[in-house]
Short mmCIF file of C-alpha atoms in Angstrom, two decimals:
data_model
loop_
_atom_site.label_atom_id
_atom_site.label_comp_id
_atom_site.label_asym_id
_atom_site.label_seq_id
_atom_site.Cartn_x
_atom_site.Cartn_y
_atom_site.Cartn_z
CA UNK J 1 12.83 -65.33 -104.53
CA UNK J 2 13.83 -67.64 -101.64
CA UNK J 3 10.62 -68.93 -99.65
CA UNK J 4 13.00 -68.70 -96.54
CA UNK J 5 15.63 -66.36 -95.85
CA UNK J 6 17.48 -66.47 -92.83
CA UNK J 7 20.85 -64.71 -91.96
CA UNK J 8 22.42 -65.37 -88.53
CA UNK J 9 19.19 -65.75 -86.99
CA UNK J 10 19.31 -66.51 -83.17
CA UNK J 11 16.32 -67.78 -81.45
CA UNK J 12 16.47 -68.13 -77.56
CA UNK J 13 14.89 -70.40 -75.86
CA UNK J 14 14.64 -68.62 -72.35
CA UNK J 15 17.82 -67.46 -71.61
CA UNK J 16 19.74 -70.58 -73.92
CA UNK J 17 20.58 -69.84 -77.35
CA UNK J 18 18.73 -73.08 -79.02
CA UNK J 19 19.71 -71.58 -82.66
CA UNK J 20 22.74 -69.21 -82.55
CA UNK J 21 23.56 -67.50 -86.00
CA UNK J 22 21.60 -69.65 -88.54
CA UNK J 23 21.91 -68.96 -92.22
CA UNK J 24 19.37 -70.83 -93.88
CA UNK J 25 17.99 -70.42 -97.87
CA UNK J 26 15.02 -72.37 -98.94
CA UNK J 27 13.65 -72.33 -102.79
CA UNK J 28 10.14 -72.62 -103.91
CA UNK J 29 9.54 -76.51 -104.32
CA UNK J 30 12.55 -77.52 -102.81
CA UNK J 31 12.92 -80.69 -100.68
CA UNK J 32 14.49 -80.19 -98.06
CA UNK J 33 16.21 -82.75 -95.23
CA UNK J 34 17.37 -81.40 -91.82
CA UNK J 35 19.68 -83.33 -90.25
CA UNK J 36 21.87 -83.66 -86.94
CA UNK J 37 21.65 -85.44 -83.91
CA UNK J 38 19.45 -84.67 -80.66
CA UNK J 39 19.28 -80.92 -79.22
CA UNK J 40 20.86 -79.72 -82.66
CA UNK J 41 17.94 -77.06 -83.10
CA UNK J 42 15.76 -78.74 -85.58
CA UNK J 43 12.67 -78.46 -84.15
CA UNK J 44 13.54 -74.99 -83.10
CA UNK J 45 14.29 -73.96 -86.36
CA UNK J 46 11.37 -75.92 -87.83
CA UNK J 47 9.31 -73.49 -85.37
CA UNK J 48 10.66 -70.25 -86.14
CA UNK J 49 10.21 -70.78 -89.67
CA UNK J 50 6.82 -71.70 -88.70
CA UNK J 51 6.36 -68.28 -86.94
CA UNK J 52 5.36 -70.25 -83.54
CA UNK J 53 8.29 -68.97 -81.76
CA UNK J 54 10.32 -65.62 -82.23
CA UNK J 55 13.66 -64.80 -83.85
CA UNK J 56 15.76 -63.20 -81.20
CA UNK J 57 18.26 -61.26 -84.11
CA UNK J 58 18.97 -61.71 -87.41
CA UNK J 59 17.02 -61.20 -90.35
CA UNK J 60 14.17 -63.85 -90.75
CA UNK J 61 11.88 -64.02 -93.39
CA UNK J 62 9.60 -66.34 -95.22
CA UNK J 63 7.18 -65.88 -98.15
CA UNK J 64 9.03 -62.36 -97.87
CA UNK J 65 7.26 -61.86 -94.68
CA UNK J 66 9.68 -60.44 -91.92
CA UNK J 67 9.32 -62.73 -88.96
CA UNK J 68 10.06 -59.84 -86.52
CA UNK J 69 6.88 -58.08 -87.78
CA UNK J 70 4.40 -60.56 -89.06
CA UNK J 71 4.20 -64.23 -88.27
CA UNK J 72 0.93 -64.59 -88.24
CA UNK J 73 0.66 -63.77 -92.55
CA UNK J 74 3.38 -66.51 -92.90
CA UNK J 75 1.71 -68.94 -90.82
CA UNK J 76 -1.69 -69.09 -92.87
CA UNK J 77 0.22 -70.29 -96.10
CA UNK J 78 2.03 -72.58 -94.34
CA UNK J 79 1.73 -76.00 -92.45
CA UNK J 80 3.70 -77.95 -89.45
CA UNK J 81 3.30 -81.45 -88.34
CA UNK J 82 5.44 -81.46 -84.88
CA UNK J 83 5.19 -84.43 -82.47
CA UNK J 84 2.11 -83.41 -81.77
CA UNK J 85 -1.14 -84.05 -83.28
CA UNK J 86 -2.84 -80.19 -82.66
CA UNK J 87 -6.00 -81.44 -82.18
CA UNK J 88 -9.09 -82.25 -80.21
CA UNK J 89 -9.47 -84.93 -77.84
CA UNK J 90 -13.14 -84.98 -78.14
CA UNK J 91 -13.55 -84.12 -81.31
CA UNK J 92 -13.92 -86.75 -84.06
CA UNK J 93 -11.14 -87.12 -87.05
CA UNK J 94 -13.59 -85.34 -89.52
CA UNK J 95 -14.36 -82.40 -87.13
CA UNK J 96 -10.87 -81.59 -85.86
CA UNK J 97 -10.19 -81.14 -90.10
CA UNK J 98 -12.94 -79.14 -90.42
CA UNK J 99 -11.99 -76.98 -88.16
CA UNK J 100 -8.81 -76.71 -89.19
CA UNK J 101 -10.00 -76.30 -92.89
CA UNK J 102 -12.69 -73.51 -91.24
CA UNK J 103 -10.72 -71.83 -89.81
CA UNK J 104 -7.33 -71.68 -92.32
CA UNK J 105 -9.85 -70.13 -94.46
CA UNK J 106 -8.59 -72.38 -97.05
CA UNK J 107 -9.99 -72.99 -100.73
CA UNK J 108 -9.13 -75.66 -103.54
CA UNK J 109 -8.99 -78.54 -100.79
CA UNK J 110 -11.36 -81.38 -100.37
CA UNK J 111 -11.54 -82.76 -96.94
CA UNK J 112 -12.32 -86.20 -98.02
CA UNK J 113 -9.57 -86.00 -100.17
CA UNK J 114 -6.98 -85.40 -97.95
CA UNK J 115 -8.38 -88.33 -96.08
CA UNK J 116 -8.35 -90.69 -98.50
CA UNK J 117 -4.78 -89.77 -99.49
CA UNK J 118 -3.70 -90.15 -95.91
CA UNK J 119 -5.53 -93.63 -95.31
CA UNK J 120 -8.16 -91.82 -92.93
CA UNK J 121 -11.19 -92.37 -94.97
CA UNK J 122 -12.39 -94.94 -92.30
CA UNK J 123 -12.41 -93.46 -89.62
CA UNK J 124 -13.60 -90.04 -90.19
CA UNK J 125 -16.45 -90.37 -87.15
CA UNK J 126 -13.35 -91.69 -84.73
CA UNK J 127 -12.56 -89.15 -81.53
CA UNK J 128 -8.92 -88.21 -81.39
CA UNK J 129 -8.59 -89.72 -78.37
CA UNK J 130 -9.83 -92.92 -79.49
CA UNK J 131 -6.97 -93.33 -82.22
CA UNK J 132 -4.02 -95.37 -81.75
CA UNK J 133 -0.34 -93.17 -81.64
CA UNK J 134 0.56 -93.94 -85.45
CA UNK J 135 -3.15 -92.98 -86.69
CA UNK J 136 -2.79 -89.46 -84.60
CA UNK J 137 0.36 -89.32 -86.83
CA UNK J 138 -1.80 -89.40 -89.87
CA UNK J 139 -4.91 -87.03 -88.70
CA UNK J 140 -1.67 -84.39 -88.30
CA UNK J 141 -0.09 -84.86 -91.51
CA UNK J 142 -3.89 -85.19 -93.03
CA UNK J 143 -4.21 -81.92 -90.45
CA UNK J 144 -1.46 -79.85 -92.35
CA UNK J 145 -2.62 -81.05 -95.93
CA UNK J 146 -6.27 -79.69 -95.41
CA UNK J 147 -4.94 -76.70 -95.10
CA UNK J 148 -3.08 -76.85 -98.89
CA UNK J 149 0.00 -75.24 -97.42
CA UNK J 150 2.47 -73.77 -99.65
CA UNK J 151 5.44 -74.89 -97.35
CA UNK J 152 5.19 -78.05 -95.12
CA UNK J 153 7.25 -78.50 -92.35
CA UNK J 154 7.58 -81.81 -90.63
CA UNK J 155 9.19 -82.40 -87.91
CA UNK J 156 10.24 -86.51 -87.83
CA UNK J 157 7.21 -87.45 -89.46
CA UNK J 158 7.90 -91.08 -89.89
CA UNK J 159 7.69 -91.80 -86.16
CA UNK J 160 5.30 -94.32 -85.26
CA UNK J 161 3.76 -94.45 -88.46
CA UNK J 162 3.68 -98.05 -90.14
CA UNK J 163 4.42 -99.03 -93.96
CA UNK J 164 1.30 -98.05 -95.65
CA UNK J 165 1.51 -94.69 -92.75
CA UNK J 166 5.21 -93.88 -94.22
CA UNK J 167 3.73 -94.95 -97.90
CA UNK J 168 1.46 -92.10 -97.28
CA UNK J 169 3.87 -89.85 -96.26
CA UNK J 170 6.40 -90.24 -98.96
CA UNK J 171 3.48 -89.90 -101.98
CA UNK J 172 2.56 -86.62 -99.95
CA UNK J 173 6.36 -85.35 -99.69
CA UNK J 174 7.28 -86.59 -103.58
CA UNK J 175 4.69 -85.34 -105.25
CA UNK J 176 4.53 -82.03 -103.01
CA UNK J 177 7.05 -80.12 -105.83
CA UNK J 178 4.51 -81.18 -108.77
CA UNK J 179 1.44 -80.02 -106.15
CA UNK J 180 3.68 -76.37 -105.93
CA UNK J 181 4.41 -77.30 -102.86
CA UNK J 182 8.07 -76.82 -100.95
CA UNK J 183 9.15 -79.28 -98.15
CA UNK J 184 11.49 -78.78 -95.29
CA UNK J 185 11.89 -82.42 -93.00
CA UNK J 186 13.65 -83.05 -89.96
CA UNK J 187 13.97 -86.81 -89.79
CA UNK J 188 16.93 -89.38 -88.22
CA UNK J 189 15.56 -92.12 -90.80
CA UNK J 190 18.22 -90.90 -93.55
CA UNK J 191 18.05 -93.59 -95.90
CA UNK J 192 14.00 -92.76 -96.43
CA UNK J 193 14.09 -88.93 -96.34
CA UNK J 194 17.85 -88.87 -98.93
CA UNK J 195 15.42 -90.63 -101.34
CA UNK J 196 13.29 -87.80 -101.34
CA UNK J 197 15.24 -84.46 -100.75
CA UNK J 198 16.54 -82.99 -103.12
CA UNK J 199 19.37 -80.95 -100.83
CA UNK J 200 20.40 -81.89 -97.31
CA UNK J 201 21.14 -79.64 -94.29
CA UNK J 202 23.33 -80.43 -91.50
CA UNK J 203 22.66 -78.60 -88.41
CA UNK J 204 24.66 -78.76 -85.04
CA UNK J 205 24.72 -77.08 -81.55
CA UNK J 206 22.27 -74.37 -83.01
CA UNK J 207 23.83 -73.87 -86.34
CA UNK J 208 24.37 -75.22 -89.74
CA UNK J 209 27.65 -76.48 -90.22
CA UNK J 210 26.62 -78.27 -93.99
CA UNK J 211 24.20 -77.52 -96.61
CA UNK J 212 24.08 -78.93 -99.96
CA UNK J 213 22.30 -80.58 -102.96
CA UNK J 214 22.35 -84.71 -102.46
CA UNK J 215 24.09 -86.11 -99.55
CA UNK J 216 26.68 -84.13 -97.75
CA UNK H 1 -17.24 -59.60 -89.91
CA UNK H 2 -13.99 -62.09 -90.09
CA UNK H 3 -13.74 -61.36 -86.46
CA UNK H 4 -17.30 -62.84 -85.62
CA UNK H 5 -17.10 -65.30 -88.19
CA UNK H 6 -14.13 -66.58 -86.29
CA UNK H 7 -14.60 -65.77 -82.87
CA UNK H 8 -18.07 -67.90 -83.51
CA UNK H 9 -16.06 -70.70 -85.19
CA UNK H 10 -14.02 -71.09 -81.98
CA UNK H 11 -17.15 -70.67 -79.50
CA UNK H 12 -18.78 -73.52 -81.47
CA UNK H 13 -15.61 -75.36 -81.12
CA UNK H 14 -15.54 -75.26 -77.43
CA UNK H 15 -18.72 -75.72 -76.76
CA UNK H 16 -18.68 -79.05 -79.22
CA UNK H 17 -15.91 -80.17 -76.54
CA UNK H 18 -17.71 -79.57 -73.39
CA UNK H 19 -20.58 -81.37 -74.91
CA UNK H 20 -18.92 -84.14 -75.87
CA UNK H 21 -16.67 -84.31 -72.56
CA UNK H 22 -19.83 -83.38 -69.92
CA UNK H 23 -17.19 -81.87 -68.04
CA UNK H 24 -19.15 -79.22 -67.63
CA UNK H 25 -22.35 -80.55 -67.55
CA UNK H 26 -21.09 -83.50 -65.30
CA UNK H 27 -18.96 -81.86 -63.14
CA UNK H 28 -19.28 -77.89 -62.76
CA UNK H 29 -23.26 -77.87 -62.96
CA UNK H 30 -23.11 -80.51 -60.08
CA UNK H 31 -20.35 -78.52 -58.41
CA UNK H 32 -22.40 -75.03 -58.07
CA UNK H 33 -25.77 -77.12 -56.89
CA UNK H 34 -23.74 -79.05 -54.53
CA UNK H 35 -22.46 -75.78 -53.05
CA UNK H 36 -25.54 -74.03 -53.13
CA UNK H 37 -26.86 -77.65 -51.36
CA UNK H 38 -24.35 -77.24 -48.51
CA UNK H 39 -24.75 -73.26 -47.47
CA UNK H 40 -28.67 -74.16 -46.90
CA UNK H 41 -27.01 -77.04 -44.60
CA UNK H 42 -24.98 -74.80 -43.18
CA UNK H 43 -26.91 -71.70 -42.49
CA UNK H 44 -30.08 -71.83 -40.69
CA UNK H 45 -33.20 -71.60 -43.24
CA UNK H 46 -35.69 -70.11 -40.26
CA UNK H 47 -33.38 -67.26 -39.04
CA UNK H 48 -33.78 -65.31 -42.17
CA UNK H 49 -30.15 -65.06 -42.57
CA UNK H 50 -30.49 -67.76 -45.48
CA UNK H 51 -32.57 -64.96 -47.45
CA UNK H 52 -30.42 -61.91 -46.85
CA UNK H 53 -27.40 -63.43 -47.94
CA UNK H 54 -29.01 -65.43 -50.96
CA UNK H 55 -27.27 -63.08 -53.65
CA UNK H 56 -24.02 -63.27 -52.64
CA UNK H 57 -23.90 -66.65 -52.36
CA UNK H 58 -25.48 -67.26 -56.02
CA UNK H 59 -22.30 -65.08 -57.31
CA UNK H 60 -19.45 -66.67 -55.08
CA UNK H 61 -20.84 -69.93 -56.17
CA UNK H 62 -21.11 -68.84 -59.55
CA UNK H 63 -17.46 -67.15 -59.24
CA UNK H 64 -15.86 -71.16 -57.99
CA UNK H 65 -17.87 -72.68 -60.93
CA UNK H 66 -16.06 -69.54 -63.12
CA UNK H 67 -12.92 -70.65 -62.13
CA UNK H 68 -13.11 -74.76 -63.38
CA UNK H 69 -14.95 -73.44 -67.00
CA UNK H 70 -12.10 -71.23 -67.60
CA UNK H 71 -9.14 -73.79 -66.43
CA UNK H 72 -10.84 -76.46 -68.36
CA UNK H 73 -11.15 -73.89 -71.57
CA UNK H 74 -7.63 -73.69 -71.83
CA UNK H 75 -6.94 -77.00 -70.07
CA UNK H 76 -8.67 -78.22 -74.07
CA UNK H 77 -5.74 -76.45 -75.69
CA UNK H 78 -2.79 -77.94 -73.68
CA UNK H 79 -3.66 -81.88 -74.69
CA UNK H 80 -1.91 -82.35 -77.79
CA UNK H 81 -0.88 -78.96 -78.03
CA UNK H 82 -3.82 -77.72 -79.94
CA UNK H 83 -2.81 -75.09 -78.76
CA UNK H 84 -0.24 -74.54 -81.76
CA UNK H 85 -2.74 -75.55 -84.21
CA UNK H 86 -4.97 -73.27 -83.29
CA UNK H 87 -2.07 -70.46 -83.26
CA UNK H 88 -0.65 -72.31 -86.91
CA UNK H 89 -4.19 -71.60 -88.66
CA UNK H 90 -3.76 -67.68 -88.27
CA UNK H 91 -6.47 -66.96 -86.40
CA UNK H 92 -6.78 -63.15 -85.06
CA UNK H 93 -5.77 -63.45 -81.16
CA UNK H 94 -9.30 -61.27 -81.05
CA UNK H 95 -11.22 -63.57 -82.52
CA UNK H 96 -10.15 -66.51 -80.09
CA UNK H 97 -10.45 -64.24 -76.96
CA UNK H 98 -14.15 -63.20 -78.19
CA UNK H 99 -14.76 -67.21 -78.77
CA UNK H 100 -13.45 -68.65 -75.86
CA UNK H 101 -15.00 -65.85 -73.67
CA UNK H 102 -18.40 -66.29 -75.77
CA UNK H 103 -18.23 -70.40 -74.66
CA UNK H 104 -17.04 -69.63 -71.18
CA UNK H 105 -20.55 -66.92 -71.08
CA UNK H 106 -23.03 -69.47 -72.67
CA UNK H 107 -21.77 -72.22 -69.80
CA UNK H 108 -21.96 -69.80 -67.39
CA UNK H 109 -25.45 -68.67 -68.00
CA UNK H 110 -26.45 -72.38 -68.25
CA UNK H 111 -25.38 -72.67 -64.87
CA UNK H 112 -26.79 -69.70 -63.52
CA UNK H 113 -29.92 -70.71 -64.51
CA UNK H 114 -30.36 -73.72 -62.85
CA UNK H 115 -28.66 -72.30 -60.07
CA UNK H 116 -31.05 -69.16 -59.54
CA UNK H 117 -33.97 -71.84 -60.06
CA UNK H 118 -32.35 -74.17 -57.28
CA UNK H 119 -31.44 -71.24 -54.68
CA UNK H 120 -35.44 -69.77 -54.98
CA UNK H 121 -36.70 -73.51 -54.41
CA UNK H 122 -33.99 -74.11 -51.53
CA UNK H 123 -33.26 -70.79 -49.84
CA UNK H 124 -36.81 -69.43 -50.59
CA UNK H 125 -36.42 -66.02 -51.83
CA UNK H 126 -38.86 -63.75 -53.54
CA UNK H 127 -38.07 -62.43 -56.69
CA UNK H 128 -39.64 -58.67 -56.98
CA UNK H 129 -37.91 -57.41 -60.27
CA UNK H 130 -37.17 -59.60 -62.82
CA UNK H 131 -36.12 -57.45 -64.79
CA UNK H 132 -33.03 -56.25 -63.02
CA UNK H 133 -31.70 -59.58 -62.96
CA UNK H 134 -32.53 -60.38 -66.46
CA UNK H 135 -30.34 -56.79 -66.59
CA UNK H 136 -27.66 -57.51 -64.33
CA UNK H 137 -26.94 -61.30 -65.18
CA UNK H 138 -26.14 -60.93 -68.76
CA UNK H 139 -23.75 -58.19 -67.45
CA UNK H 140 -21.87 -60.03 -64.65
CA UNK H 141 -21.26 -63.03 -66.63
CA UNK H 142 -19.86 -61.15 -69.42
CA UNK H 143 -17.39 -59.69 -67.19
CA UNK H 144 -16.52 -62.69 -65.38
CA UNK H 145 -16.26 -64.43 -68.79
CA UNK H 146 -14.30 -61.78 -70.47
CA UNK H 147 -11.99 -61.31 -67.40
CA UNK H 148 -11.40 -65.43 -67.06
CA UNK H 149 -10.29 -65.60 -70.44
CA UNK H 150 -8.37 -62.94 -70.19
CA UNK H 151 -6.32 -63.74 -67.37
CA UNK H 152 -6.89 -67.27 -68.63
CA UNK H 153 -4.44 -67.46 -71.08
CA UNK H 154 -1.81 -65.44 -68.73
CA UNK H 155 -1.97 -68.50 -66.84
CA UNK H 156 -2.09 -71.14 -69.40
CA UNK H 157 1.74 -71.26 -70.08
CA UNK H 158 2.00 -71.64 -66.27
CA UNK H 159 3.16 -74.74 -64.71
CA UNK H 160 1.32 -73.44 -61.68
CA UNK H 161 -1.76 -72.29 -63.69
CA UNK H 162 -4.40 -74.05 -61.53
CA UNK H 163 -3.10 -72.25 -58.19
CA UNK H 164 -2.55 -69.37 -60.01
CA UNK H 165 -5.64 -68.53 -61.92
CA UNK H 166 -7.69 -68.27 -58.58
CA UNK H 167 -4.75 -66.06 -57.14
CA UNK H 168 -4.83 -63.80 -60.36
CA UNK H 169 -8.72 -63.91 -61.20
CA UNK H 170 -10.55 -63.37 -57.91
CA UNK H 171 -9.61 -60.23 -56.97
CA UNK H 172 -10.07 -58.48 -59.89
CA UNK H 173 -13.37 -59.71 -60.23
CA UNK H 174 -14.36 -58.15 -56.57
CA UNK H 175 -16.21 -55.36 -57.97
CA UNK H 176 -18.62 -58.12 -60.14
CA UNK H 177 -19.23 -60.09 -57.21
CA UNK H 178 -20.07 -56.75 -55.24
CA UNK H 179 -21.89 -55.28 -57.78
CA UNK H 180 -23.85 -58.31 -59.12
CA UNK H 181 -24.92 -59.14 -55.29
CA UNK H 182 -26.07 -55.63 -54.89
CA UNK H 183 -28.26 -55.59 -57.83
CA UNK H 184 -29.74 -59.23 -57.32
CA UNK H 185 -30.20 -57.89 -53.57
CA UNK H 186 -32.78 -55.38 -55.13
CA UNK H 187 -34.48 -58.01 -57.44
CA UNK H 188 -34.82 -60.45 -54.68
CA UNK H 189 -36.14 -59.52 -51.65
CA UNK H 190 -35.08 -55.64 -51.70
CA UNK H 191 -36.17 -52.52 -54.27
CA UNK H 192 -35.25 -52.86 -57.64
CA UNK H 193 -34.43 -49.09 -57.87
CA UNK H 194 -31.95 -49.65 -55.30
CA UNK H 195 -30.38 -51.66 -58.26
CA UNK H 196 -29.92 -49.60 -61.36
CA UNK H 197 -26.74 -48.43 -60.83
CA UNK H 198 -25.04 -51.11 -59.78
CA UNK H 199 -26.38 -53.00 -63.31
CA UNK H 200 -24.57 -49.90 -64.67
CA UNK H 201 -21.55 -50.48 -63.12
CA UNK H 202 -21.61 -54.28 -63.79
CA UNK H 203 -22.05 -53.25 -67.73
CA UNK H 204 -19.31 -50.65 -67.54
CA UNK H 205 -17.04 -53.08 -66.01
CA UNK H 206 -18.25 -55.97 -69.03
CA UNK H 207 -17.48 -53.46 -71.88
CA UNK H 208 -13.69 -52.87 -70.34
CA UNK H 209 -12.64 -55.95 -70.09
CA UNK H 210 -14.16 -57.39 -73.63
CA UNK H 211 -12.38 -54.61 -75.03
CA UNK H 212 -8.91 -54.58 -73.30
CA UNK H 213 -9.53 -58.81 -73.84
CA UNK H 214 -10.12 -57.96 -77.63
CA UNK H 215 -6.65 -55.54 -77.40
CA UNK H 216 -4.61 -57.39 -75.46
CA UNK H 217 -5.46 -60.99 -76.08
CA UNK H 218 -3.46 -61.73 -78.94
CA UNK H 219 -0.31 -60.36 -77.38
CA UNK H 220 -0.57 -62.83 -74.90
CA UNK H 221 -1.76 -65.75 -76.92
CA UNK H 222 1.48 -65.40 -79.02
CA UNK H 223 3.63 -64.90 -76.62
CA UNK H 224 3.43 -68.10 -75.02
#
């Protein structure tokens, strides 16, 4: 069973159609690479699979869970890191996790862990606001991992992040399949992300005009 | 006992951020004393008036200091959109409304505390029943807490949220101010009798609004 099922899904965005009749099919441990240039709807479409925004029409599911009914079920086995870090100012790295971790009622997750694997282990008594741009980058990829996700959604996730940052990021996203874990990245660095997906989606002006296994 | 085990989760969380910041320790605590500060100025102390109006002046001061706790409670959320992590870890809308307006109380009651022990030292009132404000306090600051979160997070989405939450909160909390003055009217300087039912009406009006908060909350949470 697909872990998301869309068919000609429209998502408004106020009164603009930001996604306008996507079809969209994602398998369990699937990488998979969104593509298309500025205002194309991947962030949108990263969101509504997320269940933060809603579908408009269409039929949207994910883990089998209609969208229309129940986003908040699909959103505790799931994960987003957006281009925001979702976390606390004035909380340190190490409490904004545990809240996370707290509160996604997770189990089989270590904090440390996750911190180790995301090259955080040093700074776990840092405030948010405190870090630099490409360590907030980190705290909200280590922020999605606490939380042992079965689908991860990331949303350009090598911005600002430096070698050993995007080193991170690539063991998390290649090993993810072995971990039972299914991707879905929106990135413009191609060369990086083609290395890991395993299929490749082309979306423009709100829909997808490509999908395919390798590069299209 | 999810709900309270989350709704307790998120109080502790936002009262670990006011600690931290001393926003409100630094800057609404000061705010109410300052205010309470200028109306002795401002009225005269020997004409009695000081006295009679004590109560209400308590509550409106208490009502301004309402208004910065529950901008700055979901002021927290905005930065970094935490907002949408908070949303992303599936937390019941409830359970947030019951923990923000649980944070929102506990600051509140802080401040009213130091605030009743400033305006007794300042406007020198008499306090002849305790235990009608120890009734009555609890009750107004639950329903100014419950209320403030509630229409809170109807203005958080708002680009005009901080002239809009005063517009959208004050009114409807008319009947606390009223009653709460009443009552602390009795357990100052009047008869505590005089006061019952207006601590009945201030715990009737608490009890609504936690439970159309705990209804209605998540509906507007999601729906941002």
């Amino acid at each position: 069973m697909p872990l998301v099922e869309f068919h000609s899904v429209v998502c408004l965005l106020g009164t603009f159609p930001a996604l306008a009749g996507v079809d969209l099919q994602v398998e369990p441990r699937d990488i998979v690479l969104l593509e298309g240039p500025n205002g194309a709807g991947k962030t949108t479409l990263l969101r509504l699979i997320a269940g933060l925004i809603p579908p408009h029409s269409g039929e949207a599911q994910v883990f089998g869970l209609d969208l229309f009914k129940d986003r908040r079920s699909a959103r505790r086995r799931l994960a987003l890191v957006g281009h925001e870090s979702y976390c606390y100012d004035d909380l340190t790295v190490m409490e904004n996790l545990q809240f996370t971790f707290k509160a996604s009622g997770v189990t089989g997750m270590e904090i440390n862990s996750v911190l180790e694997r995301t090259g955080l282990d040093g700074l776990a008594g840092v405030r948010h606001a405190h870090l630099s741009a490409g360590q907030r980058r980190r705290l909200a990829l280590a922020n999605a991992m606490v939380r042992n996700p079965e689908l991860l959604l990331l949303d350009e996730p090598h911005a600002g992040l430096d070698e050993e940052g995007r080193a991170c990021l690539h063991e998390i996203i290649a090993s993810a399949p072995s971990e039972g874990r299914t991707v879905v990245l929106a990135s413009h660095e191609l060369e990086l992300s083609r290395q890991l997906a395993n299929r490749e989606v082309r979306v423009e002006s709100g829909t997808i005009v490509k999908s395919g296994r390798g590069e299209l | 006992m999810r709900l309270w085990r989350e709704a307790s989760l998120v109080a502790a969380k936002d009262l670990r951020i006011e600690a931290r910041s001393r926003i409100a320790l630094g800057q609404i605590l000061p705010f109410g004393i300052i205010v309470a500060i200028l109306f002795a100025f401002a009225l005269d102390p020997d004409s009695g008036l000081l006295t009679r109006v004590a109560p209400g002046l308590f509550w409106v001061t208490v009502l301004l200091a309402a208004l910065l706790a529950v901008g700055r409670s979901f002021a927290v959320e905005e930065k970094s959109n935490a907002r949408d992590g908070l949303r992303l870890t599936g937390l019941d809308g409830s359970a947030v409304f019951l923990g923000k307006m649980a944070a929102i109380a506990a600051e509140l009651f802080f401040l009213e505390i130091l605030l009743g022990i400033a305006v007794v030292i300042l406007y020198g009132v008499e306090v002849n029943g305790v235990v009608v404000l120890l009734a009555a306090a609890p009750a107004a600051t639950l329903g100014i807490a419950s209320t403030g979160t509630l229409y809170g997070v109807l203005a958080a989405g708002l680009r005009s949220r901080e002239t809009l939450l005063p517009l959208l909160l004050l009114p409807v909390l008319a009947p606390v101010l009223l009653g709460a003055t009443r009552a602390f009217e009795g357990g100052l300087e009047g008869a505590p009798s005089d006061a019952w039912p207006w601590v009945g009406l201030l715990w009737i009006f608490a009890t609504f609004y936690t439970a159309f908060g705990v209804l209605a909350f998540g509906t507007l949470w999601e729906n941002d």
